[in-house]
XYZ file of C-alpha atoms in Angstrom:
749
model
C -71.334 -67.959 23.254
C -69.291 -66.576 26.098
C -66.143 -67.959 24.513
C -66.940 -66.292 21.210
C -67.565 -63.002 22.932
C -64.318 -63.264 24.831
C -62.405 -63.994 21.664
C -63.898 -60.913 20.007
C -63.073 -58.551 22.845
C -59.969 -56.420 23.202
C -58.363 -58.806 25.736
C -58.337 -61.599 23.226
C -56.768 -59.276 20.639
C -53.964 -58.255 23.007
C -53.156 -61.843 23.908
C -53.296 -63.063 20.331
C -50.960 -60.295 19.223
C -48.515 -61.141 21.986
C -48.629 -64.852 21.023
C -47.981 -63.943 17.371
C -44.813 -61.967 18.023
C -41.448 -63.412 16.940
C -39.882 -62.854 20.371
C -42.769 -64.012 22.564
C -42.083 -63.758 26.301
C -44.691 -65.615 28.419
C -43.410 -64.035 31.662
C -43.881 -60.564 30.256
C -47.396 -61.462 29.077
C -48.424 -62.842 32.480
C -47.019 -59.758 34.249
C -49.033 -57.470 31.981
C -52.233 -59.500 32.678
C -51.635 -59.363 36.416
C -51.279 -55.579 36.366
C -54.821 -55.062 35.055
C -57.555 -53.801 37.417
C -59.567 -57.024 37.072
C -56.604 -59.158 38.140
C -55.816 -57.060 41.216
C -59.086 -58.042 42.909
C -58.351 -61.790 42.808
C -55.251 -62.813 40.929
C -55.659 -66.608 41.214
C -59.310 -66.643 40.150
C -58.601 -64.291 37.257
C -55.630 -66.324 36.035
C -57.611 -69.551 36.271
C -60.345 -68.002 34.173
C -57.798 -66.823 31.601
C -56.131 -70.251 31.518
C -59.435 -72.012 30.894
C -60.300 -69.621 28.134
C -56.893 -70.177 26.522
C -57.348 -73.936 26.619
C -60.729 -73.618 24.921
C -59.193 -71.311 22.363
C -56.413 -73.858 21.659
C -59.017 -76.614 21.172
C -60.924 -74.470 18.723
C -57.710 -73.731 16.771
C -56.863 -77.465 16.659
C -60.333 -78.252 15.316
C -59.973 -75.603 12.665
C -56.559 -76.968 11.613
C -57.909 -80.498 11.350
C -60.814 -79.356 9.198
C -58.450 -77.440 6.876
C -56.194 -80.485 6.536
C -59.126 -82.679 5.510
C -60.168 -80.221 2.834
C -56.644 -80.100 1.411
C -56.402 -83.918 1.276
C -59.774 -84.261 -0.439
C -58.831 -81.731 -3.163
C -55.386 -83.190 -3.985
C -56.584 -85.729 -6.696
C -58.311 -82.946 -8.622
C -55.180 -80.762 -8.500
C -53.057 -83.623 -9.844
C -55.463 -84.254 -12.735
C -55.413 -80.552 -13.710
C -51.611 -80.565 -13.661
C -51.408 -83.574 -15.994
C -53.823 -81.945 -18.468
C -51.707 -78.756 -18.576
C -48.569 -80.805 -19.235
C -50.197 -82.640 -22.146
C -51.430 -79.390 -23.721
C -47.924 -77.897 -23.467
C -46.402 -80.849 -25.332
C -49.043 -80.583 -28.065
C -48.297 -76.819 -28.465
C -44.572 -77.516 -28.780
C -45.168 -80.059 -31.588
C -47.357 -77.580 -33.499
C -44.672 -74.832 -33.232
C -42.045 -77.181 -34.674
C -44.361 -78.013 -37.572
C -44.909 -74.292 -38.335
C -41.152 -73.673 -38.216
C -40.513 -76.392 -40.827
C -43.235 -74.964 -43.068
C -41.650 -71.465 -42.863
C -38.252 -72.870 -43.805
C -39.766 -74.609 -46.842
C -41.491 -71.389 -47.956
C -38.246 -69.428 -47.621
C -36.357 -71.947 -49.771
C -39.033 -71.839 -52.453
C -39.267 -68.000 -52.691
C -35.559 -66.946 -52.497
C -35.149 -66.654 -56.235
C -38.376 -64.650 -56.558
C -37.246 -62.133 -53.892
C -33.881 -61.665 -55.562
C -35.636 -60.994 -58.845
C -37.841 -58.349 -57.191
C -34.798 -56.611 -55.670
C -33.094 -56.542 -59.087
C -36.147 -55.050 -60.732
C -36.409 -52.399 -57.999
C -32.767 -51.414 -58.502
C -33.299 -51.104 -62.270
C -36.336 -48.916 -61.598
C -34.400 -46.668 -59.214
C -31.559 -46.221 -61.707
C -34.021 -45.348 -64.419
C -35.751 -42.770 -62.217
C -32.404 -41.205 -61.239
C -31.284 -40.970 -64.836
C -34.595 -39.483 -65.812
C -34.377 -36.969 -62.939
C -30.775 -36.184 -63.836
C -31.681 -35.609 -67.462
C -34.537 -33.324 -66.459
C -32.321 -31.333 -64.019
C -29.602 -31.174 -66.655
C -32.129 -29.686 -69.031
C -33.251 -27.280 -66.302
C -29.635 -26.259 -65.643
C -29.030 -25.655 -69.364
C -32.221 -23.602 -69.632
C -31.357 -21.574 -66.561
C -27.843 -20.982 -67.835
C -29.204 -19.685 -71.140
C -31.639 -17.344 -69.362
C -29.494 -16.146 -66.466
C -27.805 -13.304 -68.319
C -31.138 -11.853 -69.400
C -32.432 -12.155 -65.838
C -29.360 -10.360 -64.485
C -29.869 -7.585 -67.006
C -33.434 -7.153 -65.784
C -32.115 -6.353 -62.310
C -34.943 -8.296 -60.666
C -33.127 -9.476 -57.555
C -35.878 -11.827 -56.392
C -36.137 -13.486 -59.809
C -32.375 -13.896 -59.978
C -32.402 -15.468 -56.520
C -35.206 -17.877 -57.504
C -33.266 -18.877 -60.624
C -30.084 -19.473 -58.669
C -32.066 -21.443 -56.106
C -33.383 -23.675 -58.928
C -29.864 -24.121 -60.272
C -28.713 -25.070 -56.741
C -31.383 -27.807 -56.617
C -30.397 -29.052 -60.078
C -26.742 -29.124 -59.037
C -27.535 -31.280 -55.999
C -28.972 -33.907 -58.400
C -26.033 -33.670 -60.825
C -23.445 -34.413 -58.156
C -22.233 -37.556 -59.934
C -21.866 -35.984 -63.389
C -18.355 -35.446 -64.827
C -18.704 -31.641 -65.012
C -20.127 -31.220 -61.502
C -17.184 -29.145 -60.209
C -17.364 -26.812 -63.227
C -21.082 -26.292 -62.647
C -20.428 -25.646 -58.975
C -17.841 -22.961 -59.724
C -20.197 -21.408 -62.279
C -22.993 -21.252 -59.685
C -20.694 -19.647 -57.068
C -19.694 -17.025 -59.612
C -23.339 -16.209 -60.255
C -23.985 -15.939 -56.523
C -21.061 -13.530 -56.197
C -22.514 -11.419 -59.010
C -25.875 -11.329 -57.256
C -24.252 -10.389 -53.956
C -22.286 -7.614 -55.625
C -25.461 -6.430 -57.322
C -27.461 -6.310 -54.084
C -24.814 -5.097 -51.629
C -25.255 -1.318 -52.219
C -29.015 -1.503 -51.844
C -28.602 -3.946 -48.973
C -26.326 -1.552 -47.098
C -28.771 1.263 -47.778
C -31.688 -0.819 -46.458
C -29.791 -1.754 -43.274
C -28.559 1.797 -42.717
C -32.047 3.261 -43.195
C -33.609 0.481 -41.093
C -36.044 -0.429 -43.895
C -37.888 -3.482 -42.615
C -39.554 -4.540 -45.886
C -36.460 -4.138 -48.042
C -34.295 -5.933 -45.478
C -36.680 -8.910 -45.411
C -36.424 -9.183 -49.203
C -32.653 -9.367 -49.038
C -32.781 -11.840 -46.168
C -34.948 -14.070 -48.382
C -32.519 -13.612 -51.297
C -29.438 -14.492 -49.240
C -31.243 -17.391 -47.604
C -31.993 -18.856 -51.038
C -28.308 -18.480 -51.926
C -27.263 -20.187 -48.637
C -25.432 -16.990 -47.744
C -27.289 -15.801 -44.667
C -24.019 -15.485 -42.610
C -22.711 -13.050 -45.240
C -25.914 -11.040 -44.906
C -25.444 -10.804 -41.136
C -21.880 -9.558 -41.726
C -23.301 -6.754 -43.885
C -25.690 -5.840 -41.070
C -22.877 -6.106 -38.524
C -20.572 -3.781 -40.472
C -23.356 -1.278 -41.178
C -24.228 -0.988 -37.506
C -20.605 -0.867 -36.417
C -19.776 1.931 -38.859
C -22.907 3.831 -37.882
C -22.243 3.566 -34.132
C -18.562 4.411 -34.544
C -19.540 7.536 -36.476
C -21.988 8.382 -33.697
C -19.096 8.327 -31.189
C -17.003 10.692 -33.325
C -19.984 13.010 -33.816
C -20.585 13.082 -30.072
C -17.008 14.211 -29.490
C -16.912 16.701 -32.381
C -20.245 18.359 -31.608
C -19.464 18.644 -27.876
C -15.792 19.608 -27.870
C -16.384 22.026 -25.026
C -17.651 19.169 -22.863
C -15.529 16.505 -21.148
C -15.330 12.735 -21.393
C -18.008 12.336 -18.708
C -20.566 14.057 -20.937
C -19.410 12.136 -24.030
C -19.754 8.751 -22.339
C -23.134 9.580 -20.818
C -24.542 10.585 -24.195
C -22.940 7.664 -26.020
C -24.044 5.033 -23.497
C -27.608 6.325 -23.755
C -27.341 6.125 -27.548
C -26.012 2.556 -27.451
C -28.811 1.393 -25.159
C -31.449 3.098 -27.294
C -30.056 1.541 -30.483
C -29.788 -1.844 -28.729
C -33.490 -1.900 -27.809
C -34.524 -0.744 -31.292
C -32.282 -3.258 -33.039
C -33.487 -6.165 -30.902
C -37.045 -5.557 -32.110
C -35.900 -4.970 -35.694
C -33.633 -8.025 -35.834
C -36.325 -10.299 -34.407
C -38.452 -9.479 -37.456
C -35.636 -9.707 -40.003
C -33.532 -12.677 -38.868
C -34.937 -14.106 -35.610
C -32.926 -16.344 -33.249
C -29.724 -14.616 -34.372
C -30.365 -11.075 -33.145
C -29.045 -11.162 -29.550
C -25.812 -12.981 -30.316
C -25.167 -10.642 -33.234
C -25.742 -7.553 -31.088
C -23.483 -8.824 -28.296
C -20.648 -9.518 -30.733
C -21.264 -6.178 -32.448
C -21.050 -4.114 -29.251
C -18.036 -6.065 -28.006
C -16.155 -5.343 -31.223
C -17.383 -1.744 -31.303
C -16.239 -0.869 -27.770
C -12.820 -2.384 -28.471
C -12.301 -0.536 -31.758
C -13.645 2.990 -31.142
C -11.459 5.746 -32.553
C -10.449 7.539 -30.443
C -10.781 4.822 -27.807
C -12.586 5.455 -24.533
C -9.308 4.833 -22.704
C -7.516 7.503 -24.754
C -10.296 10.004 -24.064
C -10.127 9.308 -20.341
C -6.338 9.630 -20.328
C -6.519 12.937 -22.192
C -9.080 14.267 -19.699
C -6.902 13.291 -16.723
C -3.598 14.710 -17.972
C -4.302 18.252 -16.863
C -5.729 17.250 -13.459
C -4.174 16.505 -10.069
C -4.383 12.973 -8.720
C -7.142 13.901 -6.285
C -9.281 15.378 -9.074
C -8.447 12.394 -11.282
C -10.021 10.103 -8.715
C -13.267 12.096 -8.671
C -13.505 11.993 -12.476
C -12.732 8.272 -12.581
C -15.339 7.578 -9.900
C -18.037 9.308 -11.895
C -17.018 7.557 -15.117
C -16.922 4.173 -13.365
C -20.380 4.597 -11.842
C -21.764 5.629 -15.220
C -20.139 2.605 -16.870
C -21.422 0.310 -14.140
C -24.968 1.528 -14.755
C -24.491 0.895 -18.469
C -23.273 -2.639 -17.709
C -26.261 -3.257 -15.424
C -28.614 -2.184 -18.213
C -26.916 -4.548 -20.690
C -27.074 -7.370 -18.158
C -30.783 -6.744 -17.613
C -31.434 -6.940 -21.349
C -29.602 -10.252 -21.617
C -31.315 -11.721 -18.548
C -34.802 -10.905 -19.809
C -34.218 -12.441 -23.254
C -36.317 -15.515 -24.159
C -34.740 -18.854 -23.290
C -34.171 -19.800 -26.936
C -32.210 -16.575 -27.501
C -29.903 -16.828 -24.492
C -26.286 -16.321 -25.491
C -23.242 -18.310 -24.392
C -21.363 -17.167 -21.286
C -18.133 -16.558 -23.196
C -19.942 -14.065 -25.477
C -21.378 -12.194 -22.482
C -17.974 -12.237 -20.746
C -16.390 -10.697 -23.841
C -18.902 -7.849 -23.765
C -18.414 -7.306 -20.016
C -14.623 -7.136 -20.455
C -14.980 -4.659 -23.305
C -17.194 -2.423 -21.127
C -14.795 -2.365 -18.140
C -11.466 -2.608 -20.016
C -10.757 1.185 -19.975
C -10.683 1.184 -16.155
C -8.169 -1.634 -15.561
C -5.072 0.662 -15.720
C -6.666 3.099 -13.283
C -7.712 0.361 -10.854
C -4.029 -0.643 -10.738
C -3.078 2.971 -9.889
C -5.936 3.489 -7.453
C -3.601 3.555 -4.437
C -1.699 6.531 -5.896
C -4.890 8.477 -6.565
C -6.334 7.709 -3.132
C -3.137 8.648 -1.302
C -3.068 11.957 -3.144
C -6.744 12.618 -2.414
C -6.358 11.840 1.301
C -3.186 13.904 1.451
C -4.945 16.901 -0.077
C -7.771 16.617 2.428
C -5.273 16.393 5.286
C -3.326 19.402 4.063
C -6.546 21.418 3.902
C -6.875 21.141 7.687
C -5.111 23.771 9.764
C -3.166 22.303 12.645
C -0.153 24.362 13.703
C -1.054 27.603 15.478
C 1.123 30.130 17.218
C -0.482 29.371 20.546
C -0.127 25.834 21.926
C -3.715 25.727 23.196
C -4.969 26.647 19.717
C -2.886 23.876 18.178
C -4.258 21.336 20.644
C -7.809 22.549 19.995
C -7.271 22.239 16.236
C -5.959 18.697 16.674
C -8.970 17.808 18.817
C -11.398 19.088 16.180
C -9.534 17.270 13.386
C -9.906 13.707 14.718
C -13.507 13.179 13.632
C -12.828 14.824 10.269
C -9.834 12.582 9.598
C -11.848 9.459 10.400
C -14.645 10.715 8.137
C -12.079 11.061 5.354
C -10.980 7.463 5.958
C -14.548 6.155 5.862
C -15.197 8.067 2.650
C -12.065 6.519 1.152
C -13.361 3.059 2.078
C -16.612 3.837 0.271
C -14.687 5.112 -2.744
C -12.742 1.871 -2.893
C -15.987 -0.122 -2.957
C -17.572 2.118 -5.574
C -14.614 2.547 -7.891
C -12.835 -0.828 -7.545
C -15.683 -2.967 -6.155
C -13.273 -3.770 -3.303
C -10.672 -5.248 -5.687
C -8.047 -2.630 -4.741
C -8.156 -3.069 -0.953
C -4.409 -3.932 -0.804
C -3.635 -0.514 -2.305
C -6.159 1.204 -0.022
C -4.590 -0.268 3.120
C -1.184 1.063 2.033
C -2.758 4.475 1.405
C -4.376 4.400 4.871
C -1.072 3.656 6.609
C 0.554 6.584 4.801
C -2.406 8.865 5.545
C -2.612 8.080 9.266
C 1.155 8.296 9.723
C 1.142 11.717 8.066
C -1.685 12.739 10.365
C 0.367 11.755 13.397
C 3.076 14.146 12.281
C 0.620 16.912 13.161
C 0.545 15.610 16.745
C 4.323 15.689 16.801
C 4.156 19.364 15.863
C 1.969 19.898 18.922
C 4.472 17.962 21.037
C 7.329 20.165 19.811
C 5.389 23.266 20.819
C 4.639 21.638 24.154
C 8.290 20.801 24.794
C 9.255 24.408 24.031
C 6.792 25.580 26.696
C 8.297 23.423 29.411
C 9.487 25.288 32.502
C 11.376 24.242 35.610
C 8.602 25.278 37.971
C 5.064 24.013 38.284
C 2.735 24.987 35.445
C -0.678 23.406 35.829
C -1.999 25.108 32.734
C 0.660 23.353 30.647
C -0.102 20.116 32.483
C -3.768 20.393 31.553
C -2.857 20.986 27.919
C -0.676 17.865 28.026
C -3.583 15.788 29.301
C -5.912 17.319 26.697
C -3.457 16.342 23.956
C -3.240 12.834 25.415
C -7.028 12.656 25.495
C -7.203 13.694 21.834
C -4.624 11.056 20.952
C -6.636 8.443 22.831
C -9.777 9.473 20.965
C -7.915 9.035 17.689
C -6.597 5.630 18.786
C -10.083 4.442 19.820
C -11.679 5.542 16.556
C -8.776 4.016 14.641
C -9.322 0.633 16.317
C -13.042 0.748 15.523
C -12.286 1.730 11.943
C -9.800 -1.106 11.550
C -12.378 -3.684 12.701
C -14.957 -2.278 10.305
C -12.399 -2.193 7.488
C -11.359 -5.785 8.124
C -14.998 -6.906 8.057
C -15.553 -5.081 4.768
C -12.438 -6.636 3.238
C -13.449 -10.183 4.189
C -17.057 -9.692 3.043
C -16.000 -8.204 -0.288
C -13.471 -10.978 -0.872
C -16.049 -13.673 -0.127
C -18.362 -12.001 -2.618
C -15.588 -11.779 -5.213
C -14.720 -15.444 -4.705
C -18.314 -16.678 -4.816
C -19.189 -17.940 -8.311
C -21.435 -15.293 -9.845
C -23.792 -16.362 -12.622
C -24.047 -12.812 -13.942
C -20.780 -12.259 -15.839
C -21.156 -8.477 -15.487
C -20.655 -8.887 -11.717
C -17.449 -10.957 -11.888
C -15.362 -7.920 -10.959
C -12.237 -9.799 -9.921
C -11.579 -10.848 -13.517
C -13.139 -7.757 -15.094
C -11.140 -5.109 -13.213
C -7.873 -6.794 -12.234
C -4.904 -8.011 -14.214
C -3.610 -11.519 -13.363
C -0.808 -9.953 -11.315
C -3.295 -7.819 -9.358
C -5.473 -10.878 -8.735
C -2.461 -12.676 -7.250
C -1.685 -9.646 -5.073
C -5.254 -9.597 -3.741
C -5.121 -13.320 -2.951
C -1.782 -12.932 -1.167
C -3.143 -9.955 0.788
C -6.156 -11.921 2.027
C -3.993 -14.937 2.877
C -1.709 -12.715 4.948
C -4.671 -11.255 6.831
C -6.053 -14.702 7.601
C -2.749 -16.224 8.717
C -1.168 -13.379 10.685
C -2.618 -11.971 13.882
C -1.150 -8.490 13.474
C -3.250 -5.490 12.563
C -3.872 -4.639 8.905
C -2.875 -1.112 9.935
C 0.106 -2.456 11.846
C 2.580 0.342 11.087
C -0.051 2.947 11.994
C -0.915 1.231 15.282
C 2.738 0.968 16.289
C 3.257 4.627 15.428
C 0.226 5.704 17.485
C 1.402 3.645 20.447
C 4.816 5.321 20.262
C 3.059 8.688 20.068
C 1.112 7.816 23.220
C 4.325 6.817 24.960
C 6.073 10.039 23.935
C 3.130 12.152 25.080
C 3.032 10.327 28.372
C 6.744 10.993 28.853
C 6.342 14.669 28.036
C 3.400 14.945 30.426
C 5.407 13.237 33.124
C 8.323 15.629 32.576
C 5.961 18.585 32.981
C 4.688 17.113 36.255
C 8.179 16.204 37.471
C 9.853 19.498 36.527
C 9.359 21.241 39.921
C 10.607 18.140 41.760
C 13.586 17.901 39.428
C 14.477 21.538 40.100
C 14.368 21.121 43.881
C 16.268 17.818 43.933
C 19.122 19.424 41.998
C 19.686 21.434 45.209
C 20.343 18.316 47.322
C 24.131 18.378 46.955
C 24.241 22.107 47.776
C 21.995 21.871 50.862
C 23.270 23.971 53.811
C 23.313 21.064 56.250
C 26.261 19.325 54.531
C 27.920 21.989 52.495
C 31.694 22.272 52.941
C 31.372 25.390 55.112
C 28.663 23.862 57.232
C 30.786 20.815 57.969
C 33.581 23.084 59.264
C 31.531 25.598 61.268
C 28.522 23.523 62.265
C 27.552 23.996 65.889
C 24.744 21.496 65.783
C 25.486 18.626 68.107
C 25.104 15.127 66.819
C 23.814 14.170 70.225
C 20.568 16.032 69.705
C 17.499 13.776 69.421
C 15.984 13.151 65.998
C 12.949 15.363 66.634
C 15.304 18.298 67.002
C 16.027 18.145 63.249
C 13.567 19.666 60.763
C 13.492 18.793 57.048
C 15.326 21.231 54.844
C 13.565 23.576 52.374
C 14.346 21.609 49.194
C 12.574 18.481 50.472
C 9.687 20.400 52.018
C 9.127 22.057 48.628
C 9.063 18.610 47.049
C 6.668 17.340 49.706
C 4.279 20.252 49.363
C 4.223 19.823 45.576
C 3.535 16.078 45.843
C 0.625 16.729 48.198
C -1.027 19.008 45.618
C -0.676 16.524 42.759
C -3.844 14.393 43.388
C -6.225 17.344 43.224
C -4.768 18.309 39.833
C -4.644 14.756 38.470
C -7.989 13.322 39.508
C -10.251 15.448 37.254
C -8.401 14.040 34.246
C -7.548 10.538 35.385
C -10.905 9.221 36.574
C -12.216 6.107 34.772
C -15.004 8.023 33.003
C -12.487 9.413 30.537
C -12.110 6.492 28.062
C -9.983 8.433 25.566
C -7.350 9.369 28.129
C -7.546 5.848 29.540
C -6.745 4.402 26.131
C -3.690 6.642 25.728
C -2.355 5.722 29.150
C -2.804 2.007 28.538
C -1.045 2.296 25.191
C 1.787 4.313 26.784
C 2.553 2.082 29.768
C 1.472 -1.450 30.599
C 1.125 -0.476 34.267
C -2.158 1.286 33.474
C -3.642 -1.943 32.166
C -3.122 -3.620 35.526
C -4.811 -0.996 37.712
C -8.219 -1.898 39.089
C -8.626 0.347 42.125
C -11.370 2.922 42.472
C -8.984 5.826 42.251
C -8.481 5.140 38.597
C -5.096 5.946 37.137
C -4.151 8.637 39.638
C -2.282 6.212 41.910
C -0.340 4.806 38.966
C 0.864 8.188 37.796
C 1.616 9.214 41.384
C 3.501 5.951 41.810
C 5.595 6.690 38.726
C 6.348 10.191 40.010
C 7.184 8.831 43.467
C 9.492 6.183 42.038
C 11.363 8.739 39.936
C 11.515 11.112 42.927
C 13.072 8.444 45.125
C 15.532 7.460 42.420
C 16.657 11.017 41.739
C 16.841 11.788 45.458
C 19.015 8.711 45.921
C 21.271 9.597 42.993
C 21.705 13.160 44.263
C 22.522 12.090 47.840
C 25.123 9.656 46.576
C 26.902 12.638 45.073
C 27.399 14.267 48.510
C 31.142 14.367 49.211
C 31.120 14.095 53.021
C 28.660 13.996 55.935
C 29.399 14.629 59.564
C 27.315 13.113 62.325
C 24.806 15.977 62.452
C 24.479 16.025 58.635
C 23.781 12.311 58.697
C 20.841 12.857 61.006
C 19.680 15.766 58.878
C 19.754 13.694 55.690
C 17.954 10.851 57.466
C 15.347 13.389 58.600
C 14.908 14.615 54.996
C 14.496 11.015 53.797
C 11.972 10.234 56.529
C 10.029 13.376 55.663
C 9.750 12.238 52.037
C 8.656 8.831 53.297
C 5.899 10.411 55.414
C 4.645 12.445 52.447
C 4.509 9.354 50.238
C 2.737 7.427 52.961
C 0.087 10.149 53.114
C -0.439 9.614 49.390
C -0.811 5.864 49.846
C 2.677 5.208 48.468
C 5.929 4.072 49.974
C 9.559 5.120 50.049
C 11.960 3.091 47.923
C 13.785 0.325 49.740
C 17.182 1.881 49.045
C 16.173 5.176 50.705
C 14.722 3.293 53.675
C 18.045 1.509 54.092
C 19.923 4.812 53.729
C 17.874 6.364 56.529
C 18.688 3.362 58.709
C 22.403 3.342 57.860
C 22.762 7.100 58.433
C 21.648 6.666 62.090
C 23.959 3.766 62.975
C 27.005 4.620 65.102
C 30.265 4.266 63.142
C 31.527 1.464 65.374
C 28.281 -0.512 64.839
C 28.102 0.156 61.092
C 29.555 -3.168 60.012
C 27.063 -5.237 61.978
C 24.133 -2.885 61.497
C 24.411 -2.898 57.695
C 23.938 -6.638 57.373
C 21.087 -7.454 54.970
C 21.176 -4.101 53.223
C 21.902 -3.448 49.555
C 25.729 -3.569 49.190
C 25.698 -0.533 46.915
C 23.756 1.483 49.471
C 26.045 0.287 52.248
C 29.130 1.319 50.278
C 27.694 4.722 49.317
C 26.740 5.640 52.885
C 30.104 4.393 54.225
C 31.881 6.647 51.768
C 29.732 9.664 52.646
C 30.294 9.075 56.368
C 33.987 8.321 55.833
C 33.731 5.060 57.777
C 36.653 2.709 57.350
C 35.679 -0.773 56.274
C 36.825 -3.403 58.742
C 36.413 -6.143 56.205
């Protein structure tokens, strides 16, 4: 009992499962057993118990196997006897099947002649029936032929149609008779007479929309197998009626424009469409939608005067900017009409859905009048933007007013550009972006000409003395330019995103044919231009407004130069006095009583350089309010004007950079002017060195430094003539030569 219980417990199940695995690992099994809580108390005793239980289990399995083997051996004779019986029955069945096969062959041989006789009799019967049927239909044809004239005279259309229908059935039976072709021609002639007889009333019924009368004629034409001809009558009636409606709309509203005509006519077409769908479904179902699509496609292509001619006539007397407004309104109206048609087609029952090529034909007919104007969109948009730009007042008599006007115009100009982007999406569905980008480059370049007008006024105001009011106006103009550049960069990113998104949408297969604008609005050449435009954008890294960006950067550089010239003007004026300074003028060199033996501190800087120094010391307080980092617009202009501003990272912002530029130019001009001095005596040399050192001290106060050439000049001016050769070693040869010439020192080399 304890063994049975152990075998039924979970431990037995775990061990039996492990033993039954394909990759049984005894070591792994023993390790798992030893890790149990029961085994930890006494491993040897627990393992001995497990081993004994396994041995008992093996004995039980062996006993079970032996018992099973005995049962199999005892049942083997019975299995063999059953197998032999099945084999004997199979042989007996095979013999019976062969016997049946022989009997069937004998029956077939005995009845062949009888079957052939039956087939012959059936053929004779069929021929007799056909001849009898042919004779009867021939009699019917003859009777109908004799009566047909009287029936035609009665004017009973339905009776005539029934008679012709009977004659058609008789003719189908008489197909093998010698005069079949003559009868066929006779029947076609009668059908033509009936069609001619009914056509006036048929046209009247279709024109009046008479449902009952139209059904009668549908039945008549169906019996004549001429339903397609009936649909042509309906088609022509509707086409003539709708074409007349277009002419009436124009004639009765001559004082109105093409916008009014199209609005009224589109509403009429949609109203008629909905009415005719219901009417056609009752008269000739399953053909109505296709018929209406073909009808409207043909109608829109054959209107007289055409929609395109009406639009062209309306635009002739207008400027390009006004043309664009009219075209936009017409396009939006047409788009709404197309959406309505698309909705009607999409909601049609599945069995009435029309083929894509039919729907595409209708969509092309709707949008066809706008293709020429989409191609000329760039001209219209350029004119519209130009008119808006010309409406802004820029040039004023006073420079400050001009700068103020330019500042106020930036946001307006960018609004105009954003509106143009929206117009491109609305009017061209984004298909004309290549033309819009060209228009933008022209527009923005023309706008920059207004800044150049301000620069011309600024340059006329330049003076040779300090003018901080003019300097502030220069910085304000630079700030306005930077604002324009920043907004232009943002606009370009937004424009590029719109272009890519629109192109992806245009390229994505659109199930609705009325939304396939790339093929609906563009000629093949324009499609190729759009593809090339997108490819260029994707491959090249330059800006899509590249010419505009380069022009703005040049504008920034020119403004920066003009601003610098305003700042540098007082320095320029004073440094022009260097060559005429009293300390080394020709008279001073002859009459000078100043001893060269005086110490350096005995010399004071001359007035021209002290004026320069005082001006430089006042520069930071005038620059800092404009050049701090919290002025992003001015920062953008400076960075676009000079790469040095992009490298500055100190807390003082761009003040040090501009001061550095001024200091560099000051040193250069001072150097150039001193090199023009004809002759210096010993005292003049010390005086010039004192002037140079003074400039160096001023620059040092500003956190700047004197140029290396001027530092060397100051050094060379203080060297005794006899020590000049050795003392000038390591200096710039040009500086050494210039100072030697000024001091009239003979070269020993």
